[in-house]
mmCIF file of C-alpha atoms and ligand atoms in Angstrom:
data_model
loop_
_atom_site.group_PDB
_atom_site.id
_atom_site.type_symbol
_atom_site.label_atom_id
_atom_site.label_comp_id
_atom_site.label_asym_id
_atom_site.label_seq_id
_atom_site.Cartn_x
_atom_site.Cartn_y
_atom_site.Cartn_z
ATOM 1 C CA MET A 390 37.556 -30.439 190.307
ATOM 2 C CA LYS A 391 34.127 -31.078 188.737
ATOM 3 C CA ASN A 392 33.084 -34.632 189.583
ATOM 4 C CA GLU A 393 30.268 -36.871 188.451
ATOM 5 C CA GLN A 394 28.654 -39.713 190.357
ATOM 6 C CA TRP A 395 26.071 -42.466 189.757
ATOM 7 C CA ILE A 396 23.875 -42.501 192.895
ATOM 8 C CA LEU A 397 21.541 -45.253 193.988
ATOM 9 C CA SER A 398 18.317 -43.263 194.123
ATOM 10 C CA LYS A 399 15.826 -46.032 194.740
ATOM 11 C CA ARG A 400 16.087 -49.827 195.458
ATOM 12 C CA PRO A 401 15.227 -51.754 192.388
ATOM 13 C CA VAL A 402 12.310 -54.240 192.469
ATOM 14 C CA GLY A 403 13.226 -57.010 190.113
ATOM 15 C CA VAL A 404 15.264 -55.731 187.016
ATOM 16 C CA PRO A 405 16.842 -52.273 187.786
ATOM 17 C CA ASN A 406 14.908 -49.519 186.079
ATOM 18 C CA LEU A 407 17.573 -47.242 184.809
ATOM 19 C CA GLU A 408 15.402 -44.015 184.637
ATOM 20 C CA THR A 409 14.325 -44.264 188.469
ATOM 21 C CA ASP A 410 16.882 -46.370 190.320
ATOM 22 C CA LEU A 411 20.149 -44.573 189.332
ATOM 23 C CA THR A 412 20.704 -40.843 189.082
ATOM 24 C CA LEU A 413 23.811 -39.133 187.635
ATOM 25 C CA LYS A 414 24.891 -36.204 190.129
ATOM 26 C CA GLN A 415 27.307 -33.546 189.593
ATOM 27 C CA MET A 416 29.407 -31.564 192.271
ATOM 28 C CA GLU A 417 32.753 -29.987 192.942
ATOM 29 C CA THR A 418 35.305 -32.037 194.814
ATOM 30 C CA ARG A 419 36.423 -30.681 198.211
ATOM 31 C CA ASP A 420 39.947 -29.852 199.444
ATOM 32 C CA LEU A 421 42.029 -32.595 200.752
ATOM 33 C CA ASN A 422 42.659 -33.318 204.467
ATOM 34 C CA PHE A 423 46.033 -34.442 205.836
ATOM 35 C CA GLY A 424 46.358 -38.222 204.883
ATOM 36 C CA GLU A 425 44.000 -38.018 201.971
ATOM 37 C CA ILE A 426 44.395 -38.656 198.408
ATOM 38 C CA LEU A 427 42.379 -37.415 195.231
ATOM 39 C CA ILE A 428 41.871 -40.160 192.609
ATOM 40 C CA GLU A 429 40.802 -39.898 189.037
ATOM 41 C CA SER A 430 39.082 -43.132 187.895
ATOM 42 C CA GLN A 431 40.636 -44.678 184.803
ATOM 43 C CA TYR A 432 38.888 -47.844 184.687
ATOM 44 C CA LEU A 433 35.788 -49.161 186.593
ATOM 45 C CA SER A 434 35.131 -52.749 187.065
ATOM 46 C CA LEU A 435 31.368 -53.773 186.425
ATOM 47 C CA ASP A 436 30.460 -57.064 188.320
ATOM 48 C CA PRO A 437 27.342 -59.079 189.076
ATOM 49 C CA TYR A 438 27.667 -58.636 192.866
ATOM 50 C CA MET A 439 26.814 -54.942 192.549
ATOM 51 C CA ARG A 440 23.065 -55.949 191.806
ATOM 52 C CA GLY A 441 23.199 -57.419 195.377
ATOM 53 C CA ARG A 442 24.410 -54.198 196.927
ATOM 54 C CA MET A 443 21.315 -52.325 195.503
ATOM 55 C CA ASN A 444 19.046 -54.414 197.777
ATOM 56 C CA ALA A 445 18.386 -53.631 201.397
ATOM 57 C CA GLY A 446 18.949 -56.448 203.801
ATOM 58 C CA GLN A 447 21.395 -58.895 205.319
ATOM 59 C CA SER A 448 24.218 -60.304 202.980
ATOM 60 C CA TYR A 449 27.904 -60.871 203.358
ATOM 61 C CA ALA A 450 28.430 -57.117 202.563
ATOM 62 C CA THR A 451 26.420 -54.033 203.596
ATOM 63 C CA PRO A 452 24.102 -52.554 200.956
ATOM 64 C CA VAL A 453 24.720 -49.218 199.163
ATOM 65 C CA GLU A 454 22.763 -46.528 200.975
ATOM 66 C CA ILE A 455 20.001 -44.631 199.129
ATOM 67 C CA GLY A 456 21.679 -41.419 197.942
ATOM 68 C CA ALA A 457 25.120 -43.028 198.110
ATOM 69 C CA VAL A 458 27.545 -43.550 195.219
ATOM 70 C CA MET A 459 27.177 -47.108 193.581
ATOM 71 C CA GLU A 460 30.029 -49.303 194.798
ATOM 72 C CA GLY A 461 32.893 -50.587 192.619
ATOM 73 C CA GLU A 462 36.388 -51.298 192.165
ATOM 74 C CA VAL A 463 38.641 -48.903 189.930
ATOM 75 C CA ILE A 464 41.912 -48.424 188.554
ATOM 76 C CA GLY A 465 42.718 -44.892 189.685
ATOM 77 C CA LYS A 466 45.469 -42.315 189.049
ATOM 78 C CA ILE A 467 46.568 -40.160 191.923
ATOM 79 C CA ILE A 468 46.248 -36.571 190.998
ATOM 80 C CA GLU A 469 46.787 -34.920 194.228
ATOM 81 C CA SER A 470 48.147 -36.304 197.468
ATOM 82 C CA LYS A 471 48.356 -35.106 201.111
ATOM 83 C CA SER A 472 49.534 -38.681 202.185
ATOM 84 C CA LYS A 473 53.235 -39.817 202.821
ATOM 85 C CA LEU A 474 52.318 -43.231 201.482
ATOM 86 C CA TYR A 475 51.155 -42.403 197.998
ATOM 87 C CA LYS A 476 52.244 -39.869 195.531
ATOM 88 C CA LYS A 477 50.882 -37.980 192.600
ATOM 89 C CA GLY A 478 50.914 -40.193 189.425
ATOM 90 C CA ASP A 479 50.752 -43.657 191.229
ATOM 91 C CA PHE A 480 48.169 -46.024 189.859
ATOM 92 C CA ILE A 481 46.104 -47.894 192.369
ATOM 93 C CA ASN A 482 43.144 -50.250 192.877
ATOM 94 C CA THR A 483 40.634 -49.004 195.212
ATOM 95 C CA ARG A 484 36.797 -49.157 195.915
ATOM 96 C CA LEU A 485 36.107 -45.575 194.595
ATOM 97 C CA GLY A 486 32.717 -46.540 193.078
ATOM 98 C CA TRP A 487 30.875 -45.241 190.065
ATOM 99 C CA GLN A 488 32.342 -41.656 190.122
ATOM 100 C CA LYS A 489 34.954 -39.834 188.084
ATOM 101 C CA TYR A 490 36.966 -38.506 191.235
ATOM 102 C CA GLY A 491 37.025 -39.552 194.726
ATOM 103 C CA ILE A 492 38.810 -38.765 197.924
ATOM 104 C CA VAL A 493 40.150 -41.591 200.155
ATOM 105 C CA ASP A 494 41.989 -41.801 203.304
ATOM 106 C CA GLU A 495 45.357 -43.522 203.034
ATOM 107 C CA LYS A 496 44.250 -45.957 205.714
ATOM 108 C CA SER A 497 41.438 -47.140 203.262
ATOM 109 C CA GLN A 498 41.964 -50.431 201.274
ATOM 110 C CA ILE A 499 44.298 -49.256 198.594
ATOM 111 C CA ASN A 500 46.681 -51.481 196.452
ATOM 112 C CA LYS A 501 49.424 -50.041 194.325
ATOM 113 C CA ILE A 502 49.270 -51.742 190.929
ATOM 114 C CA ASN A 503 52.296 -53.958 190.519
ATOM 115 C CA LEU A 504 51.841 -56.079 187.619
ATOM 116 C CA PRO A 505 54.436 -57.268 185.172
ATOM 117 C CA SER A 506 54.995 -54.412 182.685
ATOM 118 C CA GLU A 507 53.940 -56.334 179.611
ATOM 119 C CA LEU A 508 50.422 -57.077 181.016
ATOM 120 C CA PRO A 509 47.457 -54.837 180.513
ATOM 121 C CA ILE A 510 46.712 -52.731 183.606
ATOM 122 C CA THR A 511 43.051 -53.744 183.356
ATOM 123 C CA TYR A 512 44.017 -57.342 184.294
ATOM 124 C CA SER A 513 44.086 -55.991 187.896
ATOM 125 C CA LEU A 514 40.348 -55.840 187.684
ATOM 126 C CA GLY A 515 39.903 -59.256 186.184
ATOM 127 C CA VAL A 516 42.204 -62.299 185.806
ATOM 128 C CA LEU A 517 44.813 -60.694 188.167
ATOM 129 C CA GLY A 518 42.135 -59.374 190.523
ATOM 130 C CA MET A 519 39.048 -60.367 192.260
ATOM 131 C CA PRO A 520 37.478 -62.640 189.560
ATOM 132 C CA GLY A 521 40.713 -64.435 188.839
ATOM 133 C CA ARG A 522 41.336 -65.148 192.541
ATOM 134 C CA THR A 523 37.631 -66.379 192.860
ATOM 135 C CA ALA A 524 38.264 -68.721 189.991
ATOM 136 C CA TYR A 525 41.565 -69.991 191.324
ATOM 137 C CA LEU A 526 40.363 -70.427 194.922
ATOM 138 C CA GLY A 527 36.887 -71.568 194.361
ATOM 139 C CA PHE A 528 38.168 -74.350 192.061
ATOM 140 C CA THR A 529 41.084 -75.534 194.056
ATOM 141 C CA GLU A 530 39.809 -75.025 197.600
ATOM 142 C CA VAL A 531 35.984 -75.898 197.119
ATOM 143 C CA CYS A 532 35.939 -78.255 194.128
ATOM 144 C CA LYS A 533 39.289 -79.957 195.080
ATOM 145 C CA PRO A 534 39.884 -81.333 191.638
ATOM 146 C CA LYS A 535 41.692 -84.603 190.701
ATOM 147 C CA PRO A 536 43.125 -85.342 187.281
ATOM 148 C CA GLY A 537 40.846 -87.159 185.054
ATOM 149 C CA GLU A 538 37.668 -85.903 186.764
ATOM 150 C CA THR A 539 34.908 -84.014 184.863
ATOM 151 C CA ILE A 540 33.802 -80.388 185.712
ATOM 152 C CA VAL A 541 30.665 -78.542 184.550
ATOM 153 C CA ILE A 542 30.934 -74.784 184.639
ATOM 154 C CA SER A 543 28.024 -72.338 184.066
ATOM 155 C CA ALA A 544 28.678 -68.759 182.618
ATOM 156 C CA ALA A 545 31.776 -70.643 181.269
ATOM 157 C CA SER A 546 32.828 -67.783 178.962
ATOM 158 C CA GLY A 547 32.782 -64.957 181.568
ATOM 159 C CA ALA A 548 35.406 -63.384 183.811
ATOM 160 C CA VAL A 549 35.361 -66.263 186.545
ATOM 161 C CA GLY A 550 34.158 -69.250 184.421
ATOM 162 C CA SER A 551 36.707 -68.897 181.618
ATOM 163 C CA ILE A 552 39.692 -69.012 184.094
ATOM 164 C CA VAL A 553 38.022 -72.041 186.125
ATOM 165 C CA GLY A 554 37.837 -73.997 182.836
ATOM 166 C CA GLN A 555 41.377 -73.147 181.809
ATOM 167 C CA ILE A 556 42.864 -74.120 185.224
ATOM 168 C CA ALA A 557 40.790 -77.322 185.189
ATOM 169 C CA LYS A 558 42.320 -78.220 181.820
ATOM 170 C CA LEU A 559 45.742 -77.474 183.132
ATOM 171 C CA MET A 560 45.151 -79.644 186.082
ATOM 172 C CA GLY A 561 44.044 -82.622 183.795
ATOM 173 C CA CYS A 562 40.302 -82.407 184.088
ATOM 174 C CA ARG A 563 37.545 -82.848 181.431
ATOM 175 C CA VAL A 564 35.655 -79.505 181.019
ATOM 176 C CA ILE A 565 32.030 -78.897 179.997
ATOM 177 C CA GLY A 566 30.997 -75.295 179.703
ATOM 178 C CA ILE A 567 27.533 -74.044 179.662
ATOM 179 C CA VAL A 568 26.917 -70.558 177.889
ATOM 180 C CA GLY A 569 24.210 -68.512 176.476
ATOM 181 C CA SER A 570 25.326 -68.047 172.723
ATOM 182 C CA ASP A 571 26.746 -69.876 169.758
ATOM 183 C CA SER A 572 29.665 -67.417 169.569
ATOM 184 C CA LYS A 573 30.510 -68.085 173.224
ATOM 185 C CA VAL A 574 30.257 -71.878 172.646
ATOM 186 C CA LYS A 575 32.818 -71.471 169.737
ATOM 187 C CA TYR A 576 35.140 -69.392 172.013
ATOM 188 C CA CYS A 577 34.980 -71.899 174.746
ATOM 189 C CA LYS A 578 35.716 -74.822 172.292
ATOM 190 C CA GLU A 579 38.288 -73.267 169.953
ATOM 191 C CA THR A 580 40.088 -70.676 172.098
ATOM 192 C CA LEU A 581 39.853 -72.211 175.642
ATOM 193 C CA ASN A 582 39.996 -75.716 174.561
ATOM 194 C CA PHE A 583 37.095 -76.959 176.611
ATOM 195 C CA ASP A 584 36.103 -80.464 175.728
ATOM 196 C CA ILE A 585 32.303 -79.749 175.435
ATOM 197 C CA CYS A 586 30.210 -76.546 175.400
ATOM 198 C CA LEU A 587 26.458 -76.213 175.489
ATOM 199 C CA ASN A 588 24.133 -73.438 174.769
ATOM 200 C CA TYR A 589 21.512 -73.202 177.440
ATOM 201 C CA ARG A 590 19.289 -70.763 175.228
ATOM 202 C CA LYS A 591 19.204 -73.406 172.508
ATOM 203 C CA GLN A 592 19.693 -76.805 174.036
ATOM 204 C CA ASP A 593 18.044 -78.813 176.773
ATOM 205 C CA ILE A 594 20.883 -79.012 179.235
ATOM 206 C CA ASP A 595 19.326 -81.974 181.203
ATOM 207 C CA LYS A 596 18.906 -84.011 177.860
ATOM 208 C CA GLU A 597 22.371 -82.983 176.514
ATOM 209 C CA LEU A 598 24.253 -83.944 179.713
ATOM 210 C CA GLY A 599 22.197 -87.174 179.761
ATOM 211 C CA LYS A 600 23.650 -88.026 176.385
ATOM 212 C CA ILE A 601 27.301 -87.555 177.759
ATOM 213 C CA GLY A 602 26.961 -90.120 180.544
ATOM 214 C CA GLU A 603 25.246 -91.173 183.664
ATOM 215 C CA ASN A 604 26.174 -89.535 187.134
ATOM 216 C CA PHE A 605 29.525 -88.269 185.678
ATOM 217 C CA VAL A 606 29.726 -84.698 186.906
ATOM 218 C CA ASP A 607 32.458 -84.846 189.605
ATOM 219 C CA MET A 608 32.484 -80.962 190.152
ATOM 220 C CA TYR A 609 29.978 -78.175 189.344
ATOM 221 C CA PHE A 610 31.322 -74.698 189.454
ATOM 222 C CA ASP A 611 28.072 -72.796 189.688
ATOM 223 C CA ASN A 612 28.003 -69.152 188.458
ATOM 224 C CA VAL A 613 24.323 -68.936 187.522
ATOM 225 C CA GLY A 614 21.911 -70.994 189.737
ATOM 226 C CA GLY A 615 18.250 -71.281 188.464
ATOM 227 C CA GLU A 616 17.128 -73.733 185.734
ATOM 228 C CA VAL A 617 20.701 -74.283 184.484
ATOM 229 C CA SER A 618 21.820 -75.498 187.934
ATOM 230 C CA ASP A 619 18.641 -77.682 188.463
ATOM 231 C CA ALA A 620 19.594 -79.366 185.306
ATOM 232 C CA VAL A 621 23.368 -80.031 186.102
ATOM 233 C CA MET A 622 22.314 -81.348 189.578
ATOM 234 C CA ASN A 623 20.581 -84.355 187.881
ATOM 235 C CA HIS A 624 23.983 -85.491 186.588
ATOM 236 C CA ILE A 625 26.341 -85.222 189.663
ATOM 237 C CA SER A 626 28.383 -88.291 190.530
ATOM 238 C CA LEU A 627 28.926 -90.043 193.790
ATOM 239 C CA TYR A 628 31.134 -87.809 196.103
ATOM 240 C CA SER A 629 30.739 -84.840 193.805
ATOM 241 C CA ARG A 630 31.612 -81.274 194.868
ATOM 242 C CA THR A 631 29.531 -78.253 193.928
ATOM 243 C CA ALA A 632 30.951 -74.811 194.426
ATOM 244 C CA ILE A 633 28.340 -72.213 194.601
ATOM 245 C CA CYS A 634 30.206 -69.138 193.293
ATOM 246 C CA GLY A 635 27.190 -67.022 191.982
ATOM 247 C CA GLN A 636 23.648 -67.040 191.288
ATOM 248 C CA ILE A 637 23.285 -64.394 188.589
ATOM 249 C CA ALA A 638 20.050 -66.104 187.099
ATOM 250 C CA ILE A 639 18.099 -64.915 190.271
ATOM 251 C CA TYR A 640 19.769 -61.620 191.292
ATOM 252 C CA ASN A 641 16.904 -59.902 189.716
ATOM 253 C CA SER A 642 14.245 -62.019 191.261
ATOM 254 C CA SER A 643 12.250 -60.204 193.966
ATOM 255 C CA SER A 644 11.437 -63.515 195.580
ATOM 256 C CA ILE A 645 13.538 -66.585 195.053
ATOM 257 C CA PRO A 646 11.467 -69.155 193.024
ATOM 258 C CA THR A 647 11.076 -72.568 194.411
ATOM 259 C CA GLY A 648 12.786 -75.098 192.357
ATOM 260 C CA PRO A 649 13.684 -78.941 192.598
ATOM 261 C CA ARG A 650 14.966 -79.796 196.004
ATOM 262 C CA VAL A 651 18.556 -80.889 195.714
ATOM 263 C CA ALA A 652 19.029 -82.203 199.281
ATOM 264 C CA ARG A 653 18.037 -85.751 198.482
ATOM 265 C CA THR A 654 20.406 -85.880 195.526
ATOM 266 C CA LEU A 655 23.244 -84.756 197.693
ATOM 267 C CA LEU A 656 22.423 -87.329 200.126
ATOM 268 C CA THR A 657 22.009 -90.287 197.884
ATOM 269 C CA LYS A 658 25.342 -89.039 195.836
ATOM 270 C CA GLN A 659 27.053 -88.321 199.232
ATOM 271 C CA SER A 660 27.997 -85.081 197.614
ATOM 272 C CA THR A 661 28.766 -81.551 199.027
ATOM 273 C CA MET A 662 27.436 -78.247 197.835
ATOM 274 C CA GLN A 663 29.402 -75.314 199.247
ATOM 275 C CA GLY A 664 28.931 -71.558 199.032
ATOM 276 C CA PHE A 665 32.131 -69.506 199.001
ATOM 277 C CA ILE A 666 32.997 -65.797 198.981
ATOM 278 C CA VAL A 667 36.512 -65.106 197.685
ATOM 279 C CA PHE A 668 37.340 -62.660 200.574
ATOM 280 C CA ASN A 669 37.489 -65.543 203.124
ATOM 281 C CA TYR A 670 40.647 -66.846 201.371
ATOM 282 C CA GLU A 671 42.687 -63.863 201.634
ATOM 283 C CA HIS A 672 45.441 -65.887 203.004
ATOM 284 C CA LYS A 673 45.785 -67.625 199.663
ATOM 285 C CA TYR A 674 45.648 -64.640 197.398
ATOM 286 C CA PRO A 675 49.576 -64.616 196.839
ATOM 287 C CA GLU A 676 49.350 -68.308 195.757
ATOM 288 C CA ALA A 677 46.496 -67.496 193.381
ATOM 289 C CA MET A 678 48.276 -64.500 191.929
ATOM 290 C CA ASN A 679 51.540 -66.247 191.416
ATOM 291 C CA ALA A 680 50.087 -69.144 189.644
ATOM 292 C CA LEU A 681 47.860 -66.909 187.512
ATOM 293 C CA ILE A 682 50.709 -64.537 186.433
ATOM 294 C CA ARG A 683 52.785 -67.507 185.523
ATOM 295 C CA TRP A 684 50.083 -69.162 183.377
ATOM 296 C CA ILE A 685 49.412 -65.811 181.675
ATOM 297 C CA GLN A 686 52.919 -65.082 180.893
ATOM 298 C CA SER A 687 53.430 -68.675 179.480
ATOM 299 C CA GLY A 688 50.213 -68.312 177.302
ATOM 300 C CA GLU A 689 48.631 -71.177 179.129
ATOM 301 C CA ILE A 690 45.770 -68.948 180.053
ATOM 302 C CA VAL A 691 44.058 -66.621 177.760
ATOM 303 C CA TYR A 692 41.823 -63.786 178.795
ATOM 304 C CA ARG A 693 39.152 -61.757 177.290
ATOM 305 C CA GLU A 694 37.964 -58.343 178.211
ATOM 306 C CA ASP A 695 34.852 -56.404 177.154
ATOM 307 C CA ILE A 696 35.765 -52.688 177.616
ATOM 308 C CA HIS A 697 33.367 -49.966 176.967
ATOM 309 C CA LYS A 698 33.836 -46.028 177.082
ATOM 310 C CA GLY A 699 31.471 -43.446 178.482
ATOM 311 C CA PHE A 700 30.790 -42.494 182.138
ATOM 312 C CA ASN A 701 27.194 -41.757 181.173
ATOM 313 C CA ARG A 702 26.736 -45.230 179.696
ATOM 314 C CA ILE A 703 27.808 -47.190 182.973
ATOM 315 C CA PRO A 704 24.205 -48.290 184.064
ATOM 316 C CA GLU A 705 23.366 -49.714 180.443
ATOM 317 C CA ASN A 706 26.564 -51.521 180.334
ATOM 318 C CA PHE A 707 26.113 -52.900 183.814
ATOM 319 C CA MET A 708 22.787 -54.537 182.694
ATOM 320 C CA LYS A 709 24.529 -56.378 179.986
ATOM 321 C CA LEU A 710 25.779 -58.859 182.728
ATOM 322 C CA PHE A 711 22.275 -59.943 183.207
ATOM 323 C CA GLU A 712 21.399 -60.204 179.473
ATOM 324 C CA GLY A 713 24.545 -62.131 178.665
ATOM 325 C CA HIS A 714 25.402 -59.270 176.451
ATOM 326 C CA ASN A 715 28.965 -58.893 177.869
ATOM 327 C CA PHE A 716 31.564 -61.242 176.383
ATOM 328 C CA GLY A 717 34.496 -61.354 178.850
ATOM 329 C CA LYS A 718 35.432 -59.226 181.860
ATOM 330 C CA LEU A 719 33.197 -56.217 181.734
ATOM 331 C CA ILE A 720 35.083 -52.915 182.433
ATOM 332 C CA MET A 721 34.245 -49.304 181.542
ATOM 333 C CA ASP A 722 37.159 -46.964 180.252
ATOM 334 C CA LEU A 723 36.667 -43.714 181.867
ATOM 335 C CA ARG A 724 39.778 -41.867 180.751
HETATM 336 N N1 NAP B 611 31.651 -66.024 195.303
HETATM 337 C C1 NAP B 611 32.461 -64.963 195.075
HETATM 338 O O1 NAP B 611 33.266 -64.624 195.755
HETATM 339 C C2 NAP B 611 32.334 -64.358 193.766
HETATM 340 C C3 NAP B 611 33.331 -63.572 193.213
HETATM 341 C C4 NAP B 611 33.178 -63.103 191.898
HETATM 342 C C5 NAP B 611 31.959 -63.382 191.088
HETATM 343 N N2 NAP B 611 31.116 -64.302 191.767
HETATM 344 C C6 NAP B 611 29.947 -64.645 190.887
HETATM 345 O O2 NAP B 611 30.390 -65.289 189.797
HETATM 346 C C7 NAP B 611 29.460 -65.266 188.743
HETATM 347 C C8 NAP B 611 30.258 -64.825 187.530
HETATM 348 O O3 NAP B 611 30.758 -63.471 187.567
HETATM 349 P P1 NAP B 611 31.616 -62.871 186.373
HETATM 350 O O4 NAP B 611 32.114 -61.608 187.040
HETATM 351 O O5 NAP B 611 32.495 -64.033 185.910
HETATM 352 O O6 NAP B 611 30.422 -62.484 185.288
HETATM 353 P P2 NAP B 611 30.457 -62.992 183.770
HETATM 354 O O7 NAP B 611 30.286 -64.482 183.646
HETATM 355 O O8 NAP B 611 31.653 -62.274 183.105
HETATM 356 O O9 NAP B 611 29.116 -62.287 183.270
HETATM 357 C C9 NAP B 611 27.893 -62.668 183.710
HETATM 358 C C10 NAP B 611 27.376 -63.905 182.751
HETATM 359 O O10 NAP B 611 26.345 -64.609 183.437
HETATM 360 C C11 NAP B 611 25.357 -65.183 182.400
HETATM 361 N N3 NAP B 611 24.116 -65.055 182.894
HETATM 362 C C12 NAP B 611 23.497 -63.914 183.062
HETATM 363 N N4 NAP B 611 22.184 -64.117 183.358
HETATM 364 C C13 NAP B 611 22.063 -65.376 183.314
HETATM 365 C C14 NAP B 611 20.863 -66.242 183.453
HETATM 366 N N5 NAP B 611 19.637 -65.837 183.822
HETATM 367 N N6 NAP B 611 21.146 -67.695 183.316
HETATM 368 C C15 NAP B 611 22.349 -68.213 183.072
HETATM 369 N N7 NAP B 611 23.388 -67.418 182.891
HETATM 370 C C16 NAP B 611 23.132 -66.065 182.834
HETATM 371 C C17 NAP B 611 25.683 -64.309 181.063
HETATM 372 O O11 NAP B 611 26.505 -65.235 180.277
HETATM 373 P P3 NAP B 611 25.865 -66.298 179.100
HETATM 374 O O12 NAP B 611 25.622 -65.437 177.959
HETATM 375 O O13 NAP B 611 26.809 -67.267 179.008
HETATM 376 O O14 NAP B 611 24.563 -66.639 179.759
HETATM 377 C C18 NAP B 611 26.647 -63.192 181.559
HETATM 378 O O15 NAP B 611 27.536 -62.903 180.469
HETATM 379 C C19 NAP B 611 28.342 -64.284 189.044
HETATM 380 O O16 NAP B 611 27.254 -64.836 189.602
HETATM 381 C C20 NAP B 611 29.018 -63.469 190.278
HETATM 382 O O17 NAP B 611 28.118 -62.998 191.282
HETATM 383 C C21 NAP B 611 31.227 -64.701 192.863
#
């Protein structure tokens, strides 16, 4: 089978250079050994964490090696099987990476897709996959919400943020979103029913939050870091909880810029700030999935996807995440 792969050819310094840092490679797939399956990528999830995998150095996951296929989760169709566990025609989620075909051992992490039939299969990469579980578990386990409390969410219209905000509304909280365009503001207010939504590209977030109240942010679900988060921290309440989910504003920084020190604010407001990685809550995945499926089926949670075609166009679409040009869960359709 003629395969194509996107290879990490050079570690980016700052914003990835698509001409030099990623290379398209072609090759033939090899024959299967006993216990292996050949998978055809149907959909590839593009996620902000992939930028971190391009860097060398210590993190919660090992980096992609130079010369290796870029990492990523796919929805794949099994087109040949020498495994007793999986048969030809099965649809699965697995970490095949940025390639058209891949061979995996049956002992690898492979999940058969088992969604209610009326739901799109692509939800297994989004609201009913890693981003949905991140939203549910980061919010319930780290923010520890109480009805009537106020939450601020950055990247509020995105794959994770949009779910956090809708769950918060369902749990009786007041939701303030922060996003980067007027169309995202409109979506958060009119479709997701957030109480307030601000545009950080047009508005002074510190000033706008100051108009809403004093020390009123009980929970901050931080997807972005950087200047947006510096502004939000000025408004946290006594005993507030900040969940550090992501720091996309600084993923392309070659050195982390020095910013206002939050330690004194946390001290005087007796507040907590906790980073979390969704994989450490695996024991709670069934709870998250059951709740999310129920809310989607009842229409209490809506979900937006941003799907693009073209294997050759994976890198340029990946960069949309850092420019705010994705609007919803970013997925490549590789069929
Ligand atoms: N801790 C975990 O286990 C875990 C798991 C999944 C995801 N995450 C993190 O969660 C965050 C959201 O991920 P997602 O998949 O839901 O992505 P997403 O929100 O669908 O897409 C990323 C969005 O981030 C915003 N953004 C990009 N650069 C920014 C900047 N410089 N300043 C402010 N906002 C910026 C853009 O929205 P605007 O147009 O609104 O600016 C962009 O659309 C990421 O930081 C990701 O790394 C963490």
